[in-house]
PDB file of C-alpha atoms in Angstrom:
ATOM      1  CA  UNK A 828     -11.146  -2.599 -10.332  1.00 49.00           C
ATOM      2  CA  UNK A 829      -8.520  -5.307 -11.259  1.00 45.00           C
ATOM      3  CA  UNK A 830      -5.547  -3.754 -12.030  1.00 50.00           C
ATOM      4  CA  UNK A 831      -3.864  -6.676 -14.419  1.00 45.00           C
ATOM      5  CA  UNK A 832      -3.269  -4.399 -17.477  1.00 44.00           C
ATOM      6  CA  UNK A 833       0.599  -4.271 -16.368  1.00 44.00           C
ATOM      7  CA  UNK A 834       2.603  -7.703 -15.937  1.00 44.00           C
ATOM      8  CA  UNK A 835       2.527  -8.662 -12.607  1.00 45.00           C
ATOM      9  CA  UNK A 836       6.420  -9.494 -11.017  1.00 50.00           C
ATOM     10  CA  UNK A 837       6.043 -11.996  -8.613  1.00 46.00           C
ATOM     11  CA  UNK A 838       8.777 -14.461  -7.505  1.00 46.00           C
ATOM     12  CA  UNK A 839       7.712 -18.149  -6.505  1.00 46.00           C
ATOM     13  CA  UNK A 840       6.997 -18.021  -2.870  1.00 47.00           C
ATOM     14  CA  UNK A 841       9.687 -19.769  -0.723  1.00 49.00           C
ATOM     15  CA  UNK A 842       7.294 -20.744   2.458  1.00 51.00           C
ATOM     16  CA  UNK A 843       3.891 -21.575   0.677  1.00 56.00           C
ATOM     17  CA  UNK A 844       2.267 -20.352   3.949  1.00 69.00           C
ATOM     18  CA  UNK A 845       3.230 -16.631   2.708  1.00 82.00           C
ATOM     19  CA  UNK A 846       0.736 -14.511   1.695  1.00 86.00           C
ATOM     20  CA  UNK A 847       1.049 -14.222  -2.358  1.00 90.00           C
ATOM     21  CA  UNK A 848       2.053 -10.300  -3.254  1.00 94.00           C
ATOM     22  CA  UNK A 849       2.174  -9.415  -6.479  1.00 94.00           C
ATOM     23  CA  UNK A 850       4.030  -6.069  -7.732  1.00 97.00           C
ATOM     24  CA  UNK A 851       3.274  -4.178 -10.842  1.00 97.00           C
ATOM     25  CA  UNK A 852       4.978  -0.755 -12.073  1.00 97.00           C
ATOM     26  CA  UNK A 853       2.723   1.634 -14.206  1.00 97.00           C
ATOM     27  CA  UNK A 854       5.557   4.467 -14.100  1.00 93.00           C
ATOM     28  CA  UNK A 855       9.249   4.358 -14.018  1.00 88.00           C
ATOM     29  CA  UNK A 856      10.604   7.499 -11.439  1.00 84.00           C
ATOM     30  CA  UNK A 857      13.495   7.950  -8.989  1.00 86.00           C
ATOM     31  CA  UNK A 858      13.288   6.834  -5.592  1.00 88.00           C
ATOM     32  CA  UNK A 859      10.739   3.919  -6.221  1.00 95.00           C
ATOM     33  CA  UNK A 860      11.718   0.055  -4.318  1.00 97.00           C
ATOM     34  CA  UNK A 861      11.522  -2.523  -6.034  1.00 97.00           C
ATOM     35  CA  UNK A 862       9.680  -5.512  -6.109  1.00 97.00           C
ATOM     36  CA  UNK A 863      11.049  -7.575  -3.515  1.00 97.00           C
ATOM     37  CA  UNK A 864      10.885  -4.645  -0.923  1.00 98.00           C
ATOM     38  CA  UNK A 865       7.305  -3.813  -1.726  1.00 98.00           C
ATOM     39  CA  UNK A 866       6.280  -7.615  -1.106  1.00 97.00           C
ATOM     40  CA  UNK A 867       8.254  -7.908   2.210  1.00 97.00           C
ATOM     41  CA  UNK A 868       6.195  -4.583   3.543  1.00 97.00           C
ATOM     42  CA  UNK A 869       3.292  -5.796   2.315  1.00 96.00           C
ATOM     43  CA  UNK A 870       3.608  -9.412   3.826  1.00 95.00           C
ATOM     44  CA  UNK A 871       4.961  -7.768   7.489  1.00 95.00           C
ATOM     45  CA  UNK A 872       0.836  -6.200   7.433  1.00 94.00           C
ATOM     46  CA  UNK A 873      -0.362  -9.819   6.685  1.00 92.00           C
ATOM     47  CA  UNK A 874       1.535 -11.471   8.716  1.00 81.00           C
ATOM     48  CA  UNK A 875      -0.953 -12.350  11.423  1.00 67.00           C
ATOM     49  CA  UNK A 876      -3.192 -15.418   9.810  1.00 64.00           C
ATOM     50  CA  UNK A 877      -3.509 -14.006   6.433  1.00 73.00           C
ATOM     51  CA  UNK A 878      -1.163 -17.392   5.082  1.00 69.00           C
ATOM     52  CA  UNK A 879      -3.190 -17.681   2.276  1.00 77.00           C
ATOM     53  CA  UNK A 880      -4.240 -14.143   0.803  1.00 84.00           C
ATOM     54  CA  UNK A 881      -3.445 -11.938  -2.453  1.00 89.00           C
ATOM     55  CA  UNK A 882      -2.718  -8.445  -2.694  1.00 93.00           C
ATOM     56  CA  UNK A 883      -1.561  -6.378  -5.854  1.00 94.00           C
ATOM     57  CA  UNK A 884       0.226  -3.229  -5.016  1.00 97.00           C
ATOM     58  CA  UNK A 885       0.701  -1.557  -8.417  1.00 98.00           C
ATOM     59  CA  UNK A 886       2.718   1.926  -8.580  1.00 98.00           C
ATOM     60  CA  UNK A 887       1.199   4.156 -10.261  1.00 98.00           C
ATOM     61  CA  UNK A 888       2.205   7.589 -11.457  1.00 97.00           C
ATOM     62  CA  UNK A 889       0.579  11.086 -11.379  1.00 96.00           C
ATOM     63  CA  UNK A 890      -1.947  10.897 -14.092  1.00 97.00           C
ATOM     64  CA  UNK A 891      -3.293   7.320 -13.056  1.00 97.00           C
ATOM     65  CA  UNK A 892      -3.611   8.231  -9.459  1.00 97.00           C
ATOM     66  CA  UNK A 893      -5.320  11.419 -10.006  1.00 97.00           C
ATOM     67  CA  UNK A 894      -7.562   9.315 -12.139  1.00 97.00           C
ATOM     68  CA  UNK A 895      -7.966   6.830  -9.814  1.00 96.00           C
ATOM     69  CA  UNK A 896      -8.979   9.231  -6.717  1.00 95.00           C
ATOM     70  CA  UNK A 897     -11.405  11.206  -8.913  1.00 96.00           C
ATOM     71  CA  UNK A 898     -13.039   7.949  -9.947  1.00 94.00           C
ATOM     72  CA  UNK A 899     -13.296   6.064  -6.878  1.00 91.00           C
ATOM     73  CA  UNK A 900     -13.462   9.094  -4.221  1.00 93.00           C
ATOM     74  CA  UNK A 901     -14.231  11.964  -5.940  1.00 95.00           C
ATOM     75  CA  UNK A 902     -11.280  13.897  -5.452  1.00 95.00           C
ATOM     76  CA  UNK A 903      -9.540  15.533  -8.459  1.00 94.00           C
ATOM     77  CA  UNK A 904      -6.295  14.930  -7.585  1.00 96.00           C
ATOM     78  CA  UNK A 905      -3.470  11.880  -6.755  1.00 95.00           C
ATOM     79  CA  UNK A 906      -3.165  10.471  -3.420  1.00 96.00           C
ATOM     80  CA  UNK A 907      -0.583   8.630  -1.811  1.00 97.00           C
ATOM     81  CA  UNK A 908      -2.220   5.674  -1.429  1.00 97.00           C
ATOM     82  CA  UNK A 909      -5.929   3.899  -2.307  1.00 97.00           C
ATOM     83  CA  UNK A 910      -6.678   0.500  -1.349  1.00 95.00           C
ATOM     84  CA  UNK A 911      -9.358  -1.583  -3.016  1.00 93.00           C
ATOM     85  CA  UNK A 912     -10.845  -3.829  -0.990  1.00 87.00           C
ATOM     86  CA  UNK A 913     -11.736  -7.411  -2.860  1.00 77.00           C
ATOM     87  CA  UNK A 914     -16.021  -7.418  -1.855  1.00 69.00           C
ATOM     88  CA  UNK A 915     -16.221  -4.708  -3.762  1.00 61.00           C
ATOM     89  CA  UNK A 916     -14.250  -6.387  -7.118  1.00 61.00           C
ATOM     90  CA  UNK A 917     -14.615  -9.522  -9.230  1.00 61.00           C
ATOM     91  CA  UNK A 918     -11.368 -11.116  -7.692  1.00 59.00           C
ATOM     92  CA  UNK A 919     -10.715 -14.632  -7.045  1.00 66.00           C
ATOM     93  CA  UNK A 920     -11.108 -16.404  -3.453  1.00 66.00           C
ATOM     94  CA  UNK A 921      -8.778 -15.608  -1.334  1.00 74.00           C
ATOM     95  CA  UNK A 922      -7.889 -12.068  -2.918  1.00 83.00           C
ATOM     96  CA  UNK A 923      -8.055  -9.150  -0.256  1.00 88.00           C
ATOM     97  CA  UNK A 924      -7.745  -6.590  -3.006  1.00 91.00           C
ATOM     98  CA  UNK A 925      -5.308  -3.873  -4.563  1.00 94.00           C
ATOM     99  CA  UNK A 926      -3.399  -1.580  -3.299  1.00 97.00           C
ATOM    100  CA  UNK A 927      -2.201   1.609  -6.170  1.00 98.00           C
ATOM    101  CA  UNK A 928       0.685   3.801  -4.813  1.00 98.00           C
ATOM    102  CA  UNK A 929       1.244   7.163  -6.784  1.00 98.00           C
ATOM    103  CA  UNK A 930       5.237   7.174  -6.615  1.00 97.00           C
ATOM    104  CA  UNK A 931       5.386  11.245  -7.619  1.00 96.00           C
ATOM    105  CA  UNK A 932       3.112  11.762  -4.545  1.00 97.00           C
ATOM    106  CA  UNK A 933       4.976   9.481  -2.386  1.00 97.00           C
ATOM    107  CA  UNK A 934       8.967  10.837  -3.473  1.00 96.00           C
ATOM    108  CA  UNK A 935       7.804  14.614  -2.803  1.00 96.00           C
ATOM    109  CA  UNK A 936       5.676  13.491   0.715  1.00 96.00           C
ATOM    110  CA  UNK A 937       8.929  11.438   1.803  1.00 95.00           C
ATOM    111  CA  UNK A 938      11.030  14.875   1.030  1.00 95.00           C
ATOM    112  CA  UNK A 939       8.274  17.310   2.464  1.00 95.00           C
ATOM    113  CA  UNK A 940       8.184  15.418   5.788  1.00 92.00           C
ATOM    114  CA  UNK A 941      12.014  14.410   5.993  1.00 93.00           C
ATOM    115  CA  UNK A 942      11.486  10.964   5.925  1.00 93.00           C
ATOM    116  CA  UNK A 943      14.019   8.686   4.232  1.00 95.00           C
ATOM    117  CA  UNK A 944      11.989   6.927   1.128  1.00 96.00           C
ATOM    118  CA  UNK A 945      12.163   3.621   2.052  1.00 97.00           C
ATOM    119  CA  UNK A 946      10.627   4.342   5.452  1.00 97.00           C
ATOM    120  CA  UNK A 947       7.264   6.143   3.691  1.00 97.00           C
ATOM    121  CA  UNK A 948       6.903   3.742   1.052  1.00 98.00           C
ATOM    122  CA  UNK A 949       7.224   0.967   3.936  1.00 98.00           C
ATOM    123  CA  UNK A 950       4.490   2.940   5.755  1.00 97.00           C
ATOM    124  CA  UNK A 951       2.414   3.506   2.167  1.00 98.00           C
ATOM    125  CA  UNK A 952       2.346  -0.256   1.224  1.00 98.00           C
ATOM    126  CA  UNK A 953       1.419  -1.241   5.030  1.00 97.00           C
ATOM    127  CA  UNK A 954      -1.170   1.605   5.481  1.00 96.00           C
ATOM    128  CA  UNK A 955      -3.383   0.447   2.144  1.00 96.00           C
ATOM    129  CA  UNK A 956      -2.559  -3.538   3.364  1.00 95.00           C
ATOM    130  CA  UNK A 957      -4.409  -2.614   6.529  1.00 94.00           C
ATOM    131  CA  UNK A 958      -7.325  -1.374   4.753  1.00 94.00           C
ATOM    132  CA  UNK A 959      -7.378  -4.483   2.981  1.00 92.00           C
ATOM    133  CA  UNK A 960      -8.050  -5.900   6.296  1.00 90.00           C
ATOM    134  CA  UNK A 961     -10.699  -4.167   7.335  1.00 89.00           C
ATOM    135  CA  UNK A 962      -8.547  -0.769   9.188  1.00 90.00           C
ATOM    136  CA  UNK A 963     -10.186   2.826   9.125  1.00 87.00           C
ATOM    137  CA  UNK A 964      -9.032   5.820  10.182  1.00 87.00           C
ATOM    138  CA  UNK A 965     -11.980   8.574  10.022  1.00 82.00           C
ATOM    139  CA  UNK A 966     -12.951   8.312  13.730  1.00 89.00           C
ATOM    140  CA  UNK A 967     -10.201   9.255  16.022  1.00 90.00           C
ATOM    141  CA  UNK A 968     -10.413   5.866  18.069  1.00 92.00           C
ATOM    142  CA  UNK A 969     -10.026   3.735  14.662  1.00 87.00           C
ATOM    143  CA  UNK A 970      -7.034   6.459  13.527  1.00 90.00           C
ATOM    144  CA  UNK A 971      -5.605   5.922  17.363  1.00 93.00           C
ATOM    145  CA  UNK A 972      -5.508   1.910  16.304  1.00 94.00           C
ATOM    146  CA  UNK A 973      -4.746   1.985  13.177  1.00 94.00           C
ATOM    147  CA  UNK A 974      -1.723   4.023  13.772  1.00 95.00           C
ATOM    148  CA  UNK A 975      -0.202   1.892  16.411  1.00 95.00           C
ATOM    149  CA  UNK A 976      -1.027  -1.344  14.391  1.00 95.00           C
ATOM    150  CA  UNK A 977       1.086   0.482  11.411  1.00 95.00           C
ATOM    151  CA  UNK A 978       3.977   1.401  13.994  1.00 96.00           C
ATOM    152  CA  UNK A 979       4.375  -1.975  15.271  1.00 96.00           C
ATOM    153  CA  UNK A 980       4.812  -3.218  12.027  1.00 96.00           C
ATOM    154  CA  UNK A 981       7.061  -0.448  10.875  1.00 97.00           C
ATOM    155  CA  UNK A 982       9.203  -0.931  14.365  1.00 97.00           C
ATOM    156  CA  UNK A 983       9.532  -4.695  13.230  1.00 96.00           C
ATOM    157  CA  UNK A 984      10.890  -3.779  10.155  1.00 97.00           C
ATOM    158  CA  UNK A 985      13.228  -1.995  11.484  1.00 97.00           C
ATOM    159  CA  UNK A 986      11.745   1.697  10.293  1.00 97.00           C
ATOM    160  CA  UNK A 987      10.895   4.555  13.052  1.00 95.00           C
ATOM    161  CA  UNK A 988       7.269   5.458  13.643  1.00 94.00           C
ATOM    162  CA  UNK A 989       5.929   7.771  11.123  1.00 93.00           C
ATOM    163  CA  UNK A 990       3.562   9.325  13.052  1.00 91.00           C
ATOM    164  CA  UNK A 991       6.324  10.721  15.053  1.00 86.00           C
ATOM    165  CA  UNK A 992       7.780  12.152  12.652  1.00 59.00           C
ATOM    166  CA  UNK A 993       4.772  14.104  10.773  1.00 49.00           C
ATOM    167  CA  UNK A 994       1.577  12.444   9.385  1.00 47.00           C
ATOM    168  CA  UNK A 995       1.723   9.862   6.105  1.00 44.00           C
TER     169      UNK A 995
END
């Protein structure tokens, strides 16, 4: 699934060693970053020898994630976050995958769990990067990585560990 319908926003890449992120909005709603935040969060998760990859993280809103998660897990309603990993679509070389955020799910989580916006979306964009690279979470010794791997990167940014706080 190639999600190109919207017009990606992408700004030339300063170090050409930087992993190219490319931003599209599907839905307009309070409390979403913008571009340039999205692609810094997305770039701390590849910043260990992934120089030369691609991501899309396209924000989605209610109706597109819901059909999104029913499609591609069966589950008749939106998510926070799905990541679709490149083997699995006709992407060119060098393309991990894409990453769809639903930004109503990820405003009311951020309030739910008291969590200032920028930190969950930070932890949103980074948790579908890592399942670009290859990070699960169903068995507890994968969750126990994963979740330090996210809070190291979160830390570096500057943003306290979610997990602490409640669950993402």
């Amino acid at each position: 699934m190639r999600m190109n319908a919207m017009k990606r926003q992408t700004t030339p890449r300063a170090n050409k060693a930087e992993p190219a992120v490319h931003v599209q909005f599907a839905c307009r709603a309070a409390g979403i970053p913008d571009a340039r935040r999205i692609r810094r969060w997305a770039r701390a998760a590849l910043a260990d020898g992934q120089s030369h990859a691609e991501v899309t993280v396209r924000v989605v809103g209610e109706r597109e994630g819901r059909l999104l998660n029913q499609r591609w897990r069966g589950r008749p309603h939106a998510t926070n976050v799905l990541s679709f990993s490149a083997p699995h679509l006709p992407l060119a070389p060098g393309a991990l995958g894409d990453i769809a955020v639903c930004a109503p799910v990820a405003v009311r989580e951020a309030k739910e769990q008291g969590k200032s916006q920028a930190a969950h979306w930070a932890h949103l964009v980074i948790h579908g990067v890592l399942h670009l690279l290859g990070h699960e979470h169903e068995r507890r010794h994968d969750a126990v990585v994963m979740e330090a791997l996210e809070a190291r990167i979160l830390a570096r940014l500057g943003f306290p560990d979610p997990y602490l706080q409640g669950r993402a």
